[in-house]
Amino acid sequence: MQRNKVIVFLFVCRKDFVTDTKQNSDFKVLVAEPEGTLTRQLVDFLKEKNLKVELCREGKDLKDQFDNFKPDFVVIDLLFVGCTAFQLLDHMRLTKTLKDCKVIVTSKHNSMSNVRAVIGAGASDYVIKPYNMDDMIGRMAFQIQKKKKYDAAKRKDDNGQASYYFNYVDLMLRELAANKEIHPRAFNLTRMLAMTVKAVRISVIHCQEDRQKGIVRASSDDGKLNGLEINIARYPEVQYVLNTEKIVVLENLSKDPMMSQIKSLVKSVSFNSMIVAPIFKHGKIYGVLSTRFDEDQTNIADSQVRFCDMVANMMSMLVSTEDSFEIYDPNADEEEGLSPEKNSDSEAA
């Protein structure tokens, strides 16, 4: 199974982008989208949020407008007439401005080949049209946080708790090999992981091909949950993992004064610490293992990341070698049955 083992930590916002004295009006967004209702809605919405917005009307002027405006974000249609997203990204590479500006590419075409191409070219995100305005702001809030690669070669055991963790590994491996249906095993793995890393909720989310809908297949806080549909377009961290196939770690910044202005823009987004790891089926992305922590936890230990990554690997083995969750009979076992109506979309991931 091929996996990208790079782990990403998200810490504080770039100092050149957000400071404790900077106002929302200092955030600059350049919109390079075709004329139409959606574009006008986006521009008006961003202005209502007190962001400084410029609209590029002619592709031939985009590079000059970008150089003069010096935006923090560019929202650009993949095939913007006169200057495609790829041409703008090439220009940004040549002018060494990619590190100073986040590029969100939009398209009506939901193609993984397009996603990989634009991310590989330097874009920060890929959003399917038509998009929701609040979701777009959520994507921006996610992207402004600084990324730092985690060096797996320098991992160390935390507080000498090796025996404690090895015991849990042994239990998890036994559960993985148990002669049970796929759902009870997945639930037990999430429950054991939650106890190990002290998480509030662990969820196994099967993401559909359109990357807009997901199905929660197991959750550590409800042994009966299997089949709850959610809108994963609302979760930028899930979208990031689907697009990059990398594990992502976010540390709680809700009490950081530098985040206060961002929080005012994205009240619907959770700033709790979380770890989201990809799950693969036969080498292709299947979904994610989402781990959410209590709002009081502001730091995530290396061991917590390692365990979540390990259990995501176990889930990959489970979904690749066993019958699918879809054929699991929720009425076969009263304790392990299906009860999605108890959960809401906002709490599922």
CSV table of C-alpha atoms in Angstrom, one decimal:
chain,number,residue,atom,x,y,z
A,1,MET,CA,0.0,0.0,0.0
A,2,GLN,CA,1.4,3.3,-1.0
A,3,ARG,CA,1.2,6.1,1.5
A,4,ASN,CA,2.7,9.6,1.8
A,5,LYS,CA,4.1,9.5,5.3
A,6,VAL,CA,4.7,13.2,5.6
A,7,ILE,CA,3.0,14.5,8.7
A,8,VAL,CA,1.9,18.1,8.9
A,9,PHE,CA,1.5,20.2,12.0
A,10,LEU,CA,-0.6,23.4,11.9
A,11,PHE,CA,0.5,25.9,14.5
A,12,VAL,CA,0.0,29.7,14.5
A,13,CYS,CA,-0.9,32.1,11.7
A,14,ARG,CA,1.9,33.7,9.7
A,15,LYS,CA,3.2,36.7,11.4
A,16,ASP,CA,3.2,38.6,8.2
A,17,PHE,CA,-0.5,37.8,7.6
A,18,VAL,CA,-2.1,38.1,11.0
A,19,THR,CA,-0.9,40.0,14.0
A,20,ASP,CA,-2.6,41.1,17.2
A,21,THR,CA,-3.1,44.6,15.8
A,22,LYS,CA,-4.1,43.7,12.3
A,23,GLN,CA,-7.7,44.3,11.3
A,24,ASN,CA,-9.8,42.2,9.0
A,25,SER,CA,-9.7,45.0,6.4
A,26,ASP,CA,-6.0,44.2,6.0
A,27,PHE,CA,-6.7,40.8,4.6
A,28,LYS,CA,-6.5,41.0,0.8
A,29,VAL,CA,-8.2,38.7,-1.6
A,30,LEU,CA,-7.8,38.7,-5.4
A,31,VAL,CA,-10.7,37.0,-7.2
A,32,ALA,CA,-10.1,35.7,-10.7
A,33,GLU,CA,-13.4,34.1,-11.5
A,34,PRO,CA,-15.7,34.3,-14.6
A,35,GLU,CA,-18.3,37.0,-14.5
A,36,GLY,CA,-21.5,35.6,-13.0
A,37,THR,CA,-23.8,35.3,-10.0
A,38,LEU,CA,-21.5,33.1,-8.0
A,39,THR,CA,-18.6,35.5,-8.5
A,40,ARG,CA,-20.6,38.6,-7.5
A,41,GLN,CA,-21.9,36.7,-4.4
A,42,LEU,CA,-18.3,35.8,-3.4
A,43,VAL,CA,-17.0,39.3,-3.8
A,44,ASP,CA,-19.9,40.9,-1.9
A,45,PHE,CA,-19.6,38.3,0.8
A,46,LEU,CA,-15.9,38.8,1.4
A,47,LYS,CA,-16.4,42.6,1.4
A,48,GLU,CA,-19.2,42.2,4.0
A,49,LYS,CA,-16.6,40.4,6.1
A,50,ASN,CA,-14.4,43.5,5.9
A,51,LEU,CA,-11.8,41.9,3.7
A,52,LYS,CA,-10.1,44.0,1.0
A,53,VAL,CA,-11.1,42.4,-2.3
A,54,GLU,CA,-10.2,43.0,-5.9
A,55,LEU,CA,-11.9,41.4,-8.9
A,56,CYS,CA,-9.8,40.6,-12.0
A,57,ARG,CA,-12.0,41.0,-15.1
A,58,GLU,CA,-9.4,40.2,-17.8
A,59,GLY,CA,-7.0,37.3,-17.6
A,60,LYS,CA,-4.3,39.2,-19.5
A,61,ASP,CA,-4.2,41.7,-16.6
A,62,LEU,CA,-4.1,39.1,-13.8
A,63,LYS,CA,-0.3,38.8,-13.4
A,64,ASP,CA,0.2,42.6,-13.2
A,65,GLN,CA,-2.8,43.0,-10.9
A,66,PHE,CA,-1.4,40.3,-8.6
A,67,ASP,CA,2.0,41.9,-8.5
A,68,ASN,CA,0.5,45.3,-7.7
A,69,PHE,CA,-2.2,44.2,-5.2
A,70,LYS,CA,0.0,41.7,-3.4
A,71,PRO,CA,-2.9,39.6,-2.0
A,72,ASP,CA,-2.9,37.2,0.8
A,73,PHE,CA,-5.3,34.9,-1.1
A,74,VAL,CA,-6.1,34.3,-4.7
A,75,VAL,CA,-9.4,32.6,-5.6
A,76,ILE,CA,-9.0,31.6,-9.3
A,77,ASP,CA,-11.0,29.4,-11.7
A,78,LEU,CA,-8.9,26.5,-13.0
A,79,LEU,CA,-9.3,27.6,-16.6
A,80,PHE,CA,-9.6,31.3,-16.1
A,81,VAL,CA,-9.6,32.8,-19.6
A,82,GLY,CA,-6.4,34.7,-20.4
A,83,CYS,CA,-4.5,33.3,-17.5
A,84,THR,CA,-5.2,29.8,-16.1
A,85,ALA,CA,-4.5,28.8,-12.5
A,86,PHE,CA,-1.4,26.9,-13.7
A,87,GLN,CA,0.0,30.0,-15.5
A,88,LEU,CA,-0.6,32.2,-12.4
A,89,LEU,CA,1.2,29.5,-10.2
A,90,ASP,CA,4.1,29.5,-12.7
A,91,HIS,CA,4.3,33.3,-12.4
A,92,MET,CA,4.2,33.1,-8.6
A,93,ARG,CA,7.0,30.5,-8.6
A,94,LEU,CA,9.2,32.7,-10.8
A,95,THR,CA,8.6,35.7,-8.7
A,96,LYS,CA,9.0,33.7,-5.5
A,97,THR,CA,5.6,34.8,-4.1
A,98,LEU,CA,4.1,31.3,-3.5
A,99,LYS,CA,5.1,31.3,0.1
A,100,ASP,CA,3.4,34.7,0.7
A,101,CYS,CA,0.1,34.0,-0.9
A,102,LYS,CA,-2.4,31.1,-0.7
A,103,VAL,CA,-4.1,30.1,-4.0
A,104,ILE,CA,-7.5,28.4,-3.9
A,105,VAL,CA,-8.4,26.9,-7.3
A,106,THR,CA,-12.0,26.5,-8.2
A,107,SER,CA,-13.6,24.3,-10.8
A,108,LYS,CA,-16.9,22.6,-11.8
A,109,HIS,CA,-15.0,19.4,-12.6
A,110,ASN,CA,-14.5,17.1,-9.7
A,111,SER,CA,-11.4,15.2,-10.9
A,112,MET,CA,-8.7,13.8,-8.7
A,113,SER,CA,-6.2,14.3,-11.5
A,114,ASN,CA,-7.0,18.0,-11.5
A,115,VAL,CA,-6.6,18.1,-7.7
A,116,ARG,CA,-3.3,16.4,-7.8
A,117,ALA,CA,-2.1,18.6,-10.6
A,118,VAL,CA,-2.9,22.0,-9.0
A,119,ILE,CA,-1.7,20.9,-5.5
A,120,GLY,CA,1.5,19.7,-7.2
A,121,ALA,CA,1.9,23.1,-8.9
A,122,GLY,CA,1.7,24.9,-5.7
A,123,ALA,CA,-2.0,25.7,-5.0
A,124,SER,CA,-3.2,25.5,-1.4
A,125,ASP,CA,-6.6,24.1,-2.1
A,126,TYR,CA,-9.1,22.9,-4.7
A,127,VAL,CA,-12.8,23.8,-4.3
A,128,ILE,CA,-15.7,22.4,-6.3
A,129,LYS,CA,-18.3,24.8,-7.7
A,130,PRO,CA,-20.8,25.8,-6.8
A,131,TYR,CA,-19.3,26.4,-3.3
A,132,ASN,CA,-20.9,27.7,-0.1
A,133,MET,CA,-19.6,31.1,1.0
A,134,ASP,CA,-19.2,30.1,4.6
A,135,ASP,CA,-17.3,27.0,3.5
A,136,MET,CA,-14.9,29.2,1.4
A,137,ILE,CA,-14.2,31.4,4.4
A,138,GLY,CA,-13.5,28.1,6.4
A,139,ARG,CA,-11.1,27.0,3.7
A,140,MET,CA,-9.2,30.3,4.0
A,141,ALA,CA,-9.1,30.1,7.8
A,142,PHE,CA,-7.6,26.6,7.5
A,143,GLN,CA,-5.0,27.7,5.0
A,144,ILE,CA,-3.7,30.7,6.8
A,145,GLN,CA,-2.3,28.5,9.6
A,146,LYS,CA,1.4,27.9,9.2
A,147,LYS,CA,2.5,24.4,8.2
A,148,LYS,CA,5.5,22.6,9.6
A,149,LYS,CA,6.7,19.2,8.6
A,150,TYR,CA,7.2,16.7,11.3
A,151,ASP,CA,10.4,14.7,11.2
A,152,ALA,CA,9.5,11.1,11.8
A,153,ALA,CA,13.2,10.2,12.3
A,154,LYS,CA,13.4,12.3,15.4
A,155,ARG,CA,10.4,10.8,17.2
A,156,LYS,CA,10.9,10.0,20.9
A,157,ASP,CA,8.8,8.1,23.4
A,158,ASP,CA,6.9,10.5,25.7
A,159,ASN,CA,7.6,10.2,29.4
A,160,GLY,CA,8.9,6.6,29.1
A,161,GLN,CA,5.4,5.2,28.7
A,162,ALA,CA,6.5,2.5,26.2
A,163,SER,CA,5.0,-0.4,28.1
A,164,TYR,CA,1.7,1.4,28.4
A,165,TYR,CA,1.5,1.9,24.7
A,166,PHE,CA,2.7,-1.5,23.8
A,167,ASN,CA,-0.1,-3.0,25.8
A,168,TYR,CA,-2.6,-1.0,23.8
A,169,VAL,CA,-0.9,-2.0,20.5
A,170,ASP,CA,-1.3,-5.6,21.5
A,171,LEU,CA,-5.0,-5.2,22.3
A,172,MET,CA,-5.6,-3.4,19.0
A,173,LEU,CA,-3.8,-6.0,17.0
A,174,ARG,CA,-5.9,-8.7,18.7
A,175,GLU,CA,-9.0,-6.8,17.8
A,176,LEU,CA,-7.9,-6.4,14.2
A,177,ALA,CA,-7.5,-10.2,13.9
A,178,ALA,CA,-10.7,-11.0,15.8
A,179,ASN,CA,-13.4,-13.2,14.2
A,180,LYS,CA,-16.1,-10.5,14.1
A,181,GLU,CA,-18.0,-8.4,11.6
A,182,ILE,CA,-16.1,-5.3,10.3
A,183,HIS,CA,-18.2,-2.7,12.2
A,184,PRO,CA,-17.7,-4.1,15.8
A,185,ARG,CA,-13.9,-4.3,15.1
A,186,ALA,CA,-13.8,-0.7,13.7
A,187,PHE,CA,-15.8,0.5,16.7
A,188,ASN,CA,-13.6,-1.2,19.2
A,189,LEU,CA,-10.4,0.1,17.6
A,190,THR,CA,-11.8,3.7,17.7
A,191,ARG,CA,-12.8,3.2,21.3
A,192,MET,CA,-9.3,1.9,22.3
A,193,LEU,CA,-7.6,4.7,20.4
A,194,ALA,CA,-9.8,7.3,22.2
A,195,MET,CA,-8.7,5.9,25.6
A,196,THR,CA,-5.1,5.7,24.5
A,197,VAL,CA,-4.8,9.3,23.2
A,198,LYS,CA,-7.5,10.7,25.5
A,199,ALA,CA,-9.7,12.0,22.7
A,200,VAL,CA,-13.3,13.1,22.9
A,201,ARG,CA,-14.3,11.4,19.6
A,202,ILE,CA,-12.7,9.2,17.0
A,203,SER,CA,-14.6,8.7,13.7
A,204,VAL,CA,-14.1,6.6,10.7
A,205,ILE,CA,-15.5,8.5,7.7
A,206,HIS,CA,-15.9,6.9,4.3
A,207,CYS,CA,-15.7,9.7,1.8
A,208,GLN,CA,-17.6,9.5,-1.5
A,209,GLU,CA,-16.0,10.0,-4.9
A,210,ASP,CA,-17.5,13.5,-5.2
A,211,ARG,CA,-15.6,14.5,-2.0
A,212,GLN,CA,-18.6,16.4,-0.9
A,213,LYS,CA,-20.5,13.7,1.0
A,214,GLY,CA,-19.2,11.3,3.6
A,215,ILE,CA,-20.6,8.4,5.7
A,216,VAL,CA,-19.6,7.9,9.3
A,217,ARG,CA,-18.9,4.2,9.5
A,218,ALA,CA,-17.8,4.0,13.2
A,219,SER,CA,-17.5,6.4,16.1
A,220,SER,CA,-15.9,5.8,19.5
A,221,ASP,CA,-18.7,7.4,21.4
A,222,ASP,CA,-21.6,5.3,19.9
A,223,GLY,CA,-21.3,1.6,19.2
A,224,LYS,CA,-24.5,1.7,17.2
A,225,LEU,CA,-23.5,4.3,14.7
A,226,ASN,CA,-22.9,3.2,11.1
A,227,GLY,CA,-24.3,5.0,8.1
A,228,LEU,CA,-24.7,8.6,9.2
A,229,GLU,CA,-24.3,10.9,6.1
A,230,ILE,CA,-22.4,14.2,6.5
A,231,ASN,CA,-21.4,17.1,4.3
A,232,ILE,CA,-17.6,16.9,4.3
A,233,ALA,CA,-17.4,20.1,2.3
A,234,ARG,CA,-17.9,21.7,5.7
A,235,TYR,CA,-14.7,20.2,7.1
A,236,PRO,CA,-11.6,21.8,5.5
A,237,GLU,CA,-9.3,19.5,7.4
A,238,VAL,CA,-11.0,16.4,5.8
A,239,GLN,CA,-10.7,18.1,2.4
A,240,TYR,CA,-7.0,18.7,3.0
A,241,VAL,CA,-6.3,15.1,3.7
A,242,LEU,CA,-8.4,13.9,0.7
A,243,ASN,CA,-6.5,16.3,-1.6
A,244,THR,CA,-3.0,15.6,-0.2
A,245,GLU,CA,-3.3,12.1,1.2
A,246,LYS,CA,-1.3,13.3,4.2
A,247,ILE,CA,-2.0,13.2,7.9
A,248,VAL,CA,-2.8,16.6,9.3
A,249,VAL,CA,-2.5,17.8,13.0
A,250,LEU,CA,-4.1,20.9,14.3
A,251,GLU,CA,-3.4,22.3,17.7
A,252,ASN,CA,-6.0,24.3,19.5
A,253,LEU,CA,-5.6,28.0,18.9
A,254,SER,CA,-9.0,29.2,20.1
A,255,LYS,CA,-7.5,31.1,23.0
A,256,ASP,CA,-4.6,32.6,21.0
A,257,PRO,CA,-5.2,36.4,20.5
A,258,MET,CA,-3.8,36.1,17.0
A,259,MET,CA,-6.8,34.0,16.1
A,260,SER,CA,-9.5,36.2,17.4
A,261,GLN,CA,-10.1,38.0,14.1
A,262,ILE,CA,-10.2,34.7,12.2
A,263,LYS,CA,-12.7,33.2,14.7
A,264,SER,CA,-15.0,36.2,14.1
A,265,LEU,CA,-15.1,35.3,10.4
A,266,VAL,CA,-15.5,31.5,10.8
A,267,LYS,CA,-17.8,30.9,13.9
A,268,SER,CA,-19.0,27.6,12.4
A,269,VAL,CA,-15.4,26.1,12.3
A,270,SER,CA,-14.1,24.2,15.4
A,271,PHE,CA,-10.7,25.2,16.6
A,272,ASN,CA,-10.3,22.2,18.9
A,273,SER,CA,-7.1,20.2,18.6
A,274,MET,CA,-7.5,17.3,16.1
A,275,ILE,CA,-5.6,14.7,14.1
A,276,VAL,CA,-7.0,13.6,10.7
A,277,ALA,CA,-5.3,10.7,9.0
A,278,PRO,CA,-6.1,9.1,5.6
A,279,ILE,CA,-7.5,5.6,5.3
A,280,PHE,CA,-6.7,3.7,2.1
A,281,LYS,CA,-8.5,0.8,0.4
A,282,HIS,CA,-6.3,-1.1,-2.1
A,283,GLY,CA,-4.0,1.8,-2.3
A,284,LYS,CA,-6.7,4.4,-3.1
A,285,ILE,CA,-8.1,7.0,-0.7
A,286,TYR,CA,-11.1,5.6,1.1
A,287,GLY,CA,-11.7,8.2,3.8
A,288,VAL,CA,-10.3,9.5,7.0
A,289,LEU,CA,-9.8,8.7,10.7
A,290,SER,CA,-10.8,11.9,12.5
A,291,THR,CA,-9.6,12.4,16.1
A,292,ARG,CA,-11.0,15.3,18.1
A,293,PHE,CA,-9.7,16.4,21.5
A,294,ASP,CA,-11.2,18.4,24.3
A,295,GLU,CA,-11.1,22.1,23.9
A,296,ASP,CA,-8.8,22.4,26.9
A,297,GLN,CA,-6.1,20.4,25.2
A,298,THR,CA,-3.8,22.8,23.3
A,299,ASN,CA,-0.8,20.6,22.6
A,300,ILE,CA,-0.6,17.3,20.8
A,301,ALA,CA,2.2,14.8,21.7
A,302,ASP,CA,4.2,12.9,19.1
A,303,SER,CA,2.9,9.6,20.6
A,304,GLN,CA,-0.7,10.7,20.0
A,305,VAL,CA,0.1,11.4,16.3
A,306,ARG,CA,1.8,8.0,16.0
A,307,PHE,CA,-1.1,6.1,17.5
A,308,CYS,CA,-3.6,7.8,15.2
A,309,ASP,CA,-1.4,7.1,12.2
A,310,MET,CA,-1.1,3.4,13.3
A,311,VAL,CA,-4.8,2.9,13.7
A,312,ALA,CA,-5.5,4.6,10.4
A,313,ASN,CA,-3.1,2.0,8.9
A,314,MET,CA,-5.1,-0.7,10.7
A,315,MET,CA,-8.4,0.7,9.3
A,316,SER,CA,-6.8,0.6,5.9
A,317,MET,CA,-6.1,-3.1,6.3
A,318,LEU,CA,-9.6,-3.7,7.6
A,319,VAL,CA,-11.4,-2.0,4.8
A,320,SER,CA,-9.1,-3.6,2.2
A,321,THR,CA,-9.4,-7.2,3.4
A,322,GLU,CA,-12.9,-7.5,4.8
A,323,ASP,CA,-16.5,-7.2,3.6
A,324,SER,CA,-17.7,-3.6,3.3
A,325,PHE,CA,-19.6,-1.7,6.0
A,326,GLU,CA,-22.5,-1.4,3.6
A,327,ILE,CA,-23.5,-5.0,4.0
A,328,TYR,CA,-23.2,-5.1,7.8
A,329,ASP,CA,-26.6,-5.9,9.3
A,330,PRO,CA,-27.2,-3.3,12.1
A,331,ASN,CA,-30.0,-5.4,13.5
A,332,ALA,CA,-27.9,-8.5,14.0
A,333,ASP,CA,-26.5,-7.3,17.3
A,334,GLU,CA,-28.5,-5.0,19.4
A,335,GLU,CA,-25.4,-3.5,21.0
A,336,GLU,CA,-23.6,-2.9,17.8
A,337,GLY,CA,-26.6,-1.7,15.7
A,338,LEU,CA,-27.3,1.4,13.6
A,339,SER,CA,-28.7,4.5,15.2
A,340,PRO,CA,-27.7,7.5,13.1
A,341,GLU,CA,-30.6,9.6,14.2
A,342,LYS,CA,-28.9,10.1,17.6
A,343,ASN,CA,-26.1,12.1,16.0
A,344,SER,CA,-26.1,15.3,14.1
A,345,ASP,CA,-23.9,16.2,11.1
A,346,SER,CA,-22.1,18.9,13.1
A,347,GLU,CA,-21.0,16.4,15.8
A,348,ALA,CA,-20.1,13.5,13.6
A,349,ALA,CA,-16.6,14.2,12.3
